[in-house]
Short mmCIF file of C-alpha atoms in Angstrom, two decimals:
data_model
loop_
_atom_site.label_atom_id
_atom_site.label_comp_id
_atom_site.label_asym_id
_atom_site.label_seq_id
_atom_site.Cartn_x
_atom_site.Cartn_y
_atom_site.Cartn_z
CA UNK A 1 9.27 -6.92 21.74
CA UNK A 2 10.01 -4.93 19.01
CA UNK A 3 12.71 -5.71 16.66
CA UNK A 4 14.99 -2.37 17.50
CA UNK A 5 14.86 -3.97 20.82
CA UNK A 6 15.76 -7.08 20.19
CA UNK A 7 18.76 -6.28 18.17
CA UNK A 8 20.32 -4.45 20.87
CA UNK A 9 20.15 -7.60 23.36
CA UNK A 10 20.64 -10.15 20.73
CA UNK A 11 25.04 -10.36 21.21
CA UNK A 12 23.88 -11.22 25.14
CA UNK A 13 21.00 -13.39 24.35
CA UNK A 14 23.83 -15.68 22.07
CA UNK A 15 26.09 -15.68 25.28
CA UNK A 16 23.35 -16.39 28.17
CA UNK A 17 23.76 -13.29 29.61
CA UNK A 18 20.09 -11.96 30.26
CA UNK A 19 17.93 -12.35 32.87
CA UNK A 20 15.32 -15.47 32.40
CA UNK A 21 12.14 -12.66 31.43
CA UNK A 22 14.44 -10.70 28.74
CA UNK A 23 15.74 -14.18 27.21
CA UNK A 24 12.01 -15.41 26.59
CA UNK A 25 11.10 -12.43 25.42
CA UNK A 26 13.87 -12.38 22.77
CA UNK A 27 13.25 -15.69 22.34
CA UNK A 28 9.57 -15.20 21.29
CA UNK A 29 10.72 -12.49 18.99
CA UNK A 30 13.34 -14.82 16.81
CA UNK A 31 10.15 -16.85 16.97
CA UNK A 32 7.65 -14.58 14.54
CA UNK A 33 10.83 -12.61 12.93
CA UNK A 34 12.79 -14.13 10.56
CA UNK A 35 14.88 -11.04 9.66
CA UNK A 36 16.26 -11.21 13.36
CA UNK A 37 16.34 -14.86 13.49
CA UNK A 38 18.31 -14.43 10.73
CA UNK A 39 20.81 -12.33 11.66
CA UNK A 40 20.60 -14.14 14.98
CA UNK A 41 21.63 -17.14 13.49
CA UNK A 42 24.54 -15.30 10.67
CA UNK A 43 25.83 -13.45 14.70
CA UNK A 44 26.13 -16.71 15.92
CA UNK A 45 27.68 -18.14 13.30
CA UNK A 46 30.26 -15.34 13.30
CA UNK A 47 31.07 -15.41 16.96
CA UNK A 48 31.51 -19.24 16.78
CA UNK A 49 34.98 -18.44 14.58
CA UNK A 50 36.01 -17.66 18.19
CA UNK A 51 36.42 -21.21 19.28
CA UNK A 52 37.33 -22.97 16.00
CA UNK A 53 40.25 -20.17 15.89
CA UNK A 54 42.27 -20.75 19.34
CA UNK A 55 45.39 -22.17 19.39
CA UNK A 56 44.50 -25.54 20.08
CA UNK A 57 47.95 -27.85 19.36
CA UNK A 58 51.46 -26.55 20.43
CA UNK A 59 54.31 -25.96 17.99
CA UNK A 60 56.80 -28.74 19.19
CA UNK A 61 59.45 -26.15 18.14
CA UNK A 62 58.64 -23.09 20.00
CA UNK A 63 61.06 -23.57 22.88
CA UNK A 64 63.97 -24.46 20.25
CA UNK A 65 63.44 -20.66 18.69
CA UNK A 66 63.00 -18.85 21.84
CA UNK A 67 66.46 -20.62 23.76
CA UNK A 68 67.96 -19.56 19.86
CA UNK A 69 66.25 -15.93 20.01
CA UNK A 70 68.01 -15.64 23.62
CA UNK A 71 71.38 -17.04 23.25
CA UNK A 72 71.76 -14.32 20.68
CA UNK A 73 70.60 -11.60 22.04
CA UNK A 74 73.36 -9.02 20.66
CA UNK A 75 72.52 -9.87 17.27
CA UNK A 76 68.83 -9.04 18.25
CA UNK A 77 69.68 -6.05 20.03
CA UNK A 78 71.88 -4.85 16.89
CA UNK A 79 68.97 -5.51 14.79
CA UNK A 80 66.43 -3.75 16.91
CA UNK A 81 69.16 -1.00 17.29
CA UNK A 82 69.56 -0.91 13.44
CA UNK A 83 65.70 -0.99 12.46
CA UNK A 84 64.74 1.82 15.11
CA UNK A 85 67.97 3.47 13.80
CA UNK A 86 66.57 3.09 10.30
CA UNK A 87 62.90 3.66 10.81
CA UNK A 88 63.02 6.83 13.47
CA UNK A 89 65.50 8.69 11.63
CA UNK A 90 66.40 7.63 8.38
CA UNK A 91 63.23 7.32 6.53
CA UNK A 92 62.24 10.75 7.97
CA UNK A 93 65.35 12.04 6.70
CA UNK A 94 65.10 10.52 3.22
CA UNK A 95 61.47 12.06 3.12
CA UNK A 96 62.02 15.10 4.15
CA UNK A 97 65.38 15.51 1.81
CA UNK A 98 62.70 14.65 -1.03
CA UNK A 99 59.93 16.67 -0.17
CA UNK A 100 62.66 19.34 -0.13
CA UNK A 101 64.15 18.36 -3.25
CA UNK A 102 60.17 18.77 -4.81
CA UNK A 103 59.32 21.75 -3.36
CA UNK A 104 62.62 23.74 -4.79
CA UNK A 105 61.55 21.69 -7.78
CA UNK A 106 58.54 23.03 -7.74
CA UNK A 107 59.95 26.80 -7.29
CA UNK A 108 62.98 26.57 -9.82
CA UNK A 109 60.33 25.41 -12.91
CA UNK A 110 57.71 27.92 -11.69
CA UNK A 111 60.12 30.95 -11.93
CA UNK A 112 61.65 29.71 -15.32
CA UNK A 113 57.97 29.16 -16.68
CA UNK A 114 57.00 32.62 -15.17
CA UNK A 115 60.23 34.14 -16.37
CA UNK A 116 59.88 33.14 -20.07
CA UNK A 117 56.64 33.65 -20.01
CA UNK A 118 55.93 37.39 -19.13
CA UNK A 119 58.78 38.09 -21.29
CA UNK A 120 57.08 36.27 -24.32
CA UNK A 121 54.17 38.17 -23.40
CA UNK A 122 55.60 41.57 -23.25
CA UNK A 123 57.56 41.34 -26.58
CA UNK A 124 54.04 40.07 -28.31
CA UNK A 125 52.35 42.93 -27.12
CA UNK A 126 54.87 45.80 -27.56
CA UNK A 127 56.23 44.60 -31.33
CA UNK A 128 52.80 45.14 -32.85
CA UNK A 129 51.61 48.07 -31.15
CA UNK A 130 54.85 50.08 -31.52
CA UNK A 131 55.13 49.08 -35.48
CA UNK A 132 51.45 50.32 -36.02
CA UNK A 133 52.17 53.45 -34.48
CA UNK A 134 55.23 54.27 -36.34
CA UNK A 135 53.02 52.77 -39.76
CA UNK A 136 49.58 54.33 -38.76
CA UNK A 137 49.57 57.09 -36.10
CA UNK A 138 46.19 58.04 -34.23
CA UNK A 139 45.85 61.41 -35.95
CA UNK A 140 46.22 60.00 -39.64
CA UNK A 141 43.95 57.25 -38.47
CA UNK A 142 41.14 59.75 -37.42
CA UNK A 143 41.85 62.32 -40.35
CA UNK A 144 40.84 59.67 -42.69
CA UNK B 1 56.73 -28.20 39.18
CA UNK B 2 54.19 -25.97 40.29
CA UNK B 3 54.71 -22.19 39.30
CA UNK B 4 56.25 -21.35 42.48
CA UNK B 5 59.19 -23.79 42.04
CA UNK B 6 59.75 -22.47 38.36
CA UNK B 7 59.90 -19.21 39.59
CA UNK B 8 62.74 -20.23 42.06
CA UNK B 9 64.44 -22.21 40.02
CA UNK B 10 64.59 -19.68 37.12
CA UNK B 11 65.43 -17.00 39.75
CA UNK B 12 68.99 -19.49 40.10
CA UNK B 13 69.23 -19.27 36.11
CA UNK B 14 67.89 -23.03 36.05
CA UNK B 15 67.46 -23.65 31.82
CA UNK B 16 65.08 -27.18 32.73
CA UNK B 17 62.68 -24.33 34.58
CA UNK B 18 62.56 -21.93 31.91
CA UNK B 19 62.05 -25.20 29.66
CA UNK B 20 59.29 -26.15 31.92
CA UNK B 21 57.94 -22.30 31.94
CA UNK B 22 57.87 -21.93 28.14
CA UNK B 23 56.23 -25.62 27.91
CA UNK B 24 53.15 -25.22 30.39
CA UNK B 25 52.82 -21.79 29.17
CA UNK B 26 53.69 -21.38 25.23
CA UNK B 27 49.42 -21.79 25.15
CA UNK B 28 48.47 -19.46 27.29
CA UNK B 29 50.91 -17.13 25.65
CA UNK B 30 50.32 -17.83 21.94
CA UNK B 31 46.58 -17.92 22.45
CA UNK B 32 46.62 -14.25 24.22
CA UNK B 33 49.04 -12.82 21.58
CA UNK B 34 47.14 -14.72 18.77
CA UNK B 35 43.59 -13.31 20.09
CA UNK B 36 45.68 -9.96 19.86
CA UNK B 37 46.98 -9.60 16.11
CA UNK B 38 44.72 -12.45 14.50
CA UNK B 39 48.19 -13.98 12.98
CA UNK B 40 49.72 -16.75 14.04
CA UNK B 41 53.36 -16.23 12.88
CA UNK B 42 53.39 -12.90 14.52
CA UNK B 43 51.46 -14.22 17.44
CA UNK B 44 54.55 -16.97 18.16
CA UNK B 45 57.03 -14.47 17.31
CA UNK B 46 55.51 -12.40 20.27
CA UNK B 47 55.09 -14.65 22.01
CA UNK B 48 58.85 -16.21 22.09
CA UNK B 49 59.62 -12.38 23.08
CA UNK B 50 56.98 -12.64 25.45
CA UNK B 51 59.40 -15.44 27.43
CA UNK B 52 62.85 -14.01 26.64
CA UNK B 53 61.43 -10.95 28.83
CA UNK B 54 60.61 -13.44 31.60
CA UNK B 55 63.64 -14.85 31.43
CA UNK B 56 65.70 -11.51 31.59
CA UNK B 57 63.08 -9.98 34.54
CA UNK B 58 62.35 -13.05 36.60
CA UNK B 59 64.79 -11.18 39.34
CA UNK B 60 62.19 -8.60 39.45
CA UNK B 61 59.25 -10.41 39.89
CA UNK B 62 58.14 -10.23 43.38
CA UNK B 63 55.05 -12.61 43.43
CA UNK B 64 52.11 -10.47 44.52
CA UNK B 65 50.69 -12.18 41.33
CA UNK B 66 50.33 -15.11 40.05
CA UNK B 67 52.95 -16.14 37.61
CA UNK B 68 49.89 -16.72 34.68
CA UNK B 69 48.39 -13.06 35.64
CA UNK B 70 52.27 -11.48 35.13
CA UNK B 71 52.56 -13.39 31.79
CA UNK B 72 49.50 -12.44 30.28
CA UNK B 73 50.25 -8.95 31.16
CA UNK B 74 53.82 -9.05 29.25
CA UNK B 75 51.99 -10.57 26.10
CA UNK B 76 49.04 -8.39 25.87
CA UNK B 77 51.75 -5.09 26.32
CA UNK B 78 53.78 -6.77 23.87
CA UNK B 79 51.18 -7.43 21.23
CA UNK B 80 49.78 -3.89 21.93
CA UNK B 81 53.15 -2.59 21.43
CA UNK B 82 53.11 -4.83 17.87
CA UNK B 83 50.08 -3.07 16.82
CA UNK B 84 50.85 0.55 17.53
CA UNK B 85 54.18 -0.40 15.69
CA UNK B 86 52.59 -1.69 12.59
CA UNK B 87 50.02 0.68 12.39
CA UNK B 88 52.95 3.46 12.84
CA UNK B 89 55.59 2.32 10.43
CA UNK B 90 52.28 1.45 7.94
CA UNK B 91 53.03 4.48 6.11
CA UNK B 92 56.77 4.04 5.83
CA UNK B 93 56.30 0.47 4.39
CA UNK B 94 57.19 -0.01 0.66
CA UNK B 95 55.35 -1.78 -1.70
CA UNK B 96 57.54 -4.21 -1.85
CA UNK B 97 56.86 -5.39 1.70
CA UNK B 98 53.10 -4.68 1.12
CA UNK B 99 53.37 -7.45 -1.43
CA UNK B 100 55.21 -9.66 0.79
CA UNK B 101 52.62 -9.53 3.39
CA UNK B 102 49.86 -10.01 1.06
CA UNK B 103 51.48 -13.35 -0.35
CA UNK B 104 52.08 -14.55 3.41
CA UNK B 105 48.88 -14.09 4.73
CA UNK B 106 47.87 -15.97 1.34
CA UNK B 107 50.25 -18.94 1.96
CA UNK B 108 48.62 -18.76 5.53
CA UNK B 109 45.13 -18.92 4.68
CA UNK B 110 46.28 -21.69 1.94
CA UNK B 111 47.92 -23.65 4.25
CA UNK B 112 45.64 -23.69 6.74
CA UNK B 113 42.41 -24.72 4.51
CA UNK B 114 44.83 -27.35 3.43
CA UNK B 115 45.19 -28.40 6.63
CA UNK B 116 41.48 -28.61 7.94
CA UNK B 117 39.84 -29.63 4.99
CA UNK B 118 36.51 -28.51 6.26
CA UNK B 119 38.15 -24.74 6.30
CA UNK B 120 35.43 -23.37 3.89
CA UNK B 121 36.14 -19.92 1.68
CA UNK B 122 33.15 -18.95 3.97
CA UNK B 123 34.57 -19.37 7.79
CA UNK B 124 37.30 -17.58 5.91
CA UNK B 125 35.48 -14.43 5.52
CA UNK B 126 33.37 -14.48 8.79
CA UNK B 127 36.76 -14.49 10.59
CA UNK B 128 37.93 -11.52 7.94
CA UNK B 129 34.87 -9.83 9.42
CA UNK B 130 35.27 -10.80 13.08
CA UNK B 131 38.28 -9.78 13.50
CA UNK B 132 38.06 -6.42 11.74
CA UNK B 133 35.13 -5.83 13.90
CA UNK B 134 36.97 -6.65 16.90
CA UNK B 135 40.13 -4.96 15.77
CA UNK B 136 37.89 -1.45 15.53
CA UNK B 137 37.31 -2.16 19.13
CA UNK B 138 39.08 0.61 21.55
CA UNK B 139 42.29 -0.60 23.03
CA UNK B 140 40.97 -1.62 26.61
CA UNK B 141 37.91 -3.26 25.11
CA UNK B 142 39.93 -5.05 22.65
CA UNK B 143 42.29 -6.31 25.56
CA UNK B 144 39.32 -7.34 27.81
CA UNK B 145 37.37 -9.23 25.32
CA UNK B 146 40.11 -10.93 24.00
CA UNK B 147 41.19 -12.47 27.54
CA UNK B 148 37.51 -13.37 28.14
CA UNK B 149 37.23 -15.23 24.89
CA UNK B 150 40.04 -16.78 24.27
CA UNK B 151 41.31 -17.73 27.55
CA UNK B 152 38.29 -17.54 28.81
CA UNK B 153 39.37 -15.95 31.87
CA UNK B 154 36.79 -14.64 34.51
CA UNK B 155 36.07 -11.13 35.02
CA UNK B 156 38.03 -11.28 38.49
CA UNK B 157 41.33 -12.61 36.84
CA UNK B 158 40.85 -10.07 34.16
CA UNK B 159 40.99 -7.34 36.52
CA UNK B 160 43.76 -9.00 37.84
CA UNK B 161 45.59 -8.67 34.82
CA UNK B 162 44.20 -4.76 33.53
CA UNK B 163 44.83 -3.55 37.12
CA UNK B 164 41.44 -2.42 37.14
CA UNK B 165 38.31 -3.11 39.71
CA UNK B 166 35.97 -5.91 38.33
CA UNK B 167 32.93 -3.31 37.55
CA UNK B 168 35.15 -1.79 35.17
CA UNK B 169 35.84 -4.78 33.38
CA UNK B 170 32.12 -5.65 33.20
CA UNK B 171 31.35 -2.39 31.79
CA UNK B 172 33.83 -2.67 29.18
CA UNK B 173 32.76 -6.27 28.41
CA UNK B 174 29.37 -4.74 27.71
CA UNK B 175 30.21 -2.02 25.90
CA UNK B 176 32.69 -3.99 23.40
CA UNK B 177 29.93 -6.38 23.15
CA UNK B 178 27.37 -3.98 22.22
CA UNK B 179 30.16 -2.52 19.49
CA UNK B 180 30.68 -5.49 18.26
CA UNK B 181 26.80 -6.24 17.54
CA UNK B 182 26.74 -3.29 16.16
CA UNK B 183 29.70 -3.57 13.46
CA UNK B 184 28.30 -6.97 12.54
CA UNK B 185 24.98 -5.46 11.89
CA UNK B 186 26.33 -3.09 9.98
CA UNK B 187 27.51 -5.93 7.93
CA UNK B 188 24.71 -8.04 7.81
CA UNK B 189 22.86 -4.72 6.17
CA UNK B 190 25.48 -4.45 3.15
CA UNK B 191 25.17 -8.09 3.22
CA UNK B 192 28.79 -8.74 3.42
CA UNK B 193 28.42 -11.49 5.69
#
């Protein structure tokens, strides 16, 4: 068996779940490979979390909180009212009133940049051109 | 009191039933939830939810199941319910919250290693692993290996509980095994485990 192979039936060979032929060969494998045996053995570690992590003892105080959860129920319902209230419409509202609030933002500063800007560009390129023609016309210019 | 004799009593509003209910069944319910959302403040929360829902639909339960298949139901749509929620509102939640989380699951994690004092930093990190590769699962695969795992229920009473034939339930067992392998694999490679 070839390692490929024996990685793909290794989860099953941990839980027993091949048939008696497959499960020797794999076995065999883990054998003469250590690289599989060691992941074999790092899988099964994992997968053993399974057990240590069930709920093994009982909270001696769970029946106490759900009789209190249900003798109040229209505070509950108030609260669930309130937080689907808050989360379904408010917070889209708030975000969208901000992402409005940036994007005009955005556009206000953009036209006053563009605004001052052309007009700072305009002025530096007529004032110079228009003195030197009135100082040095073309024809002098050429004449000389 | 067998099951049968809760249900009637509870049917008659009968508080020493739903006592009775919530104490032969708080396991079966935490457990399921807990295999769910790998936390077990959230899994108890759930799971108290889990029983006030009994207690308000018992009048509609008609007993073509058994009263364990019905529960498990209710806390595997409730804890399903939690997860689309959370993973939802995950982009609404502030920082602040963020941070609150963080330093619960840390008082968690401390409090259990104090606890079991042979809780080692590194069973800590295979479950961090486990149950990220399990929570990647799909939805139905999640819900099937879960119930076969921890409550090690047969693939019959799974069915019984997915409303699905058993073949199904056998072919998703595989095929959430086989992801599974594959994610720790994965894992092994960047040697993260």
């Amino acid at each position: 068996m070839k390692c490929k192979a024996a990685h793909s039936k290794l989860i099953f060979f941990l839980e027993r779940e091949l048939p008696e032929p497959e499960m020797k060969a794999v076995q065999e494998h883990l054998a003469v490979c250590p690289d599989c045996a060691l992941f074999a053995e790092e899988m099964k570690r994992t997968l053993s979390i399974l057990e240590t992590e069930k709920v093994s003892e009982v909270n001696p105080y769970f029946y106490t909180r759900v009789k209190a959860k249900l003798d109040r129920p229209s505070e509950i319902q108030l609260s669930g009212i309130r937080s689907s209230v808050l989360v379904r419409v408010l917070q889209p509202v708030a975000f969208s009133i901000v992402l409005i609030l940036g994007v005009y933002g955005g556009v206000k500063m953009g036209a006053t940049g563009a605004k001052t800007g052309s007009a700072f560009t305009a002025e530096q390129e007529m004032v110079p051109y228009l003195n030197e023609m009135d100082v040095e016309p073309l024809e002098t210019f050429l004449m000389e | 009191m067998s099951d049968q004799e809760i249900i009637e009593q509870l049917k008659q509003g009968s508080e020493a039933a739903f006592r009775k209910l919530v104490e032969s069944h708080q396991k079966l319910v935490v457990n399921t939830c807990f295999g769910m959302v790998h936390n077990r403040e959230d899994a108890e929360d759930i799971a108290q939810d889990v029983f006030i829902e009994v207690y308000r639909s018992i009048q509609q339960f008609r007993a073509d199941s058994k009263l364990s298949t019905w529960l498990y139901r209710i806390a595997v749509n409730r804890s399903l319910n939690h997860i689309r929620d959370n993973k939802k509102h995950k982009w609404f939640q502030s920082f602040e919250k963020d941070e609150e989380a963080k330093s619960r699951q840390l008082f968690q994690v401390e409090s259990s290693a104090a606890d079991n004092p042979g809780y080692e930093m590194e069973n800590k990190q295979r479950a961090a692993i486990l149950y990220g590769a399990i929570n990647s699962l799909p939805e139905n695969q999640k819900v099937a290996f879960t119930l076969n795992k921890y409550e090690d229920l047969s693939y019959q009473e799974i069915s019984e509980v997915m409303e699905m034939s058993v073949s199904s339930v056998e072919s998703l067992l595989f095929r959430a095994k086989k992801n599974l392998q594959k994610k720790l694999y994965q894992c092994y490679k960047k040697k993260c485990m």
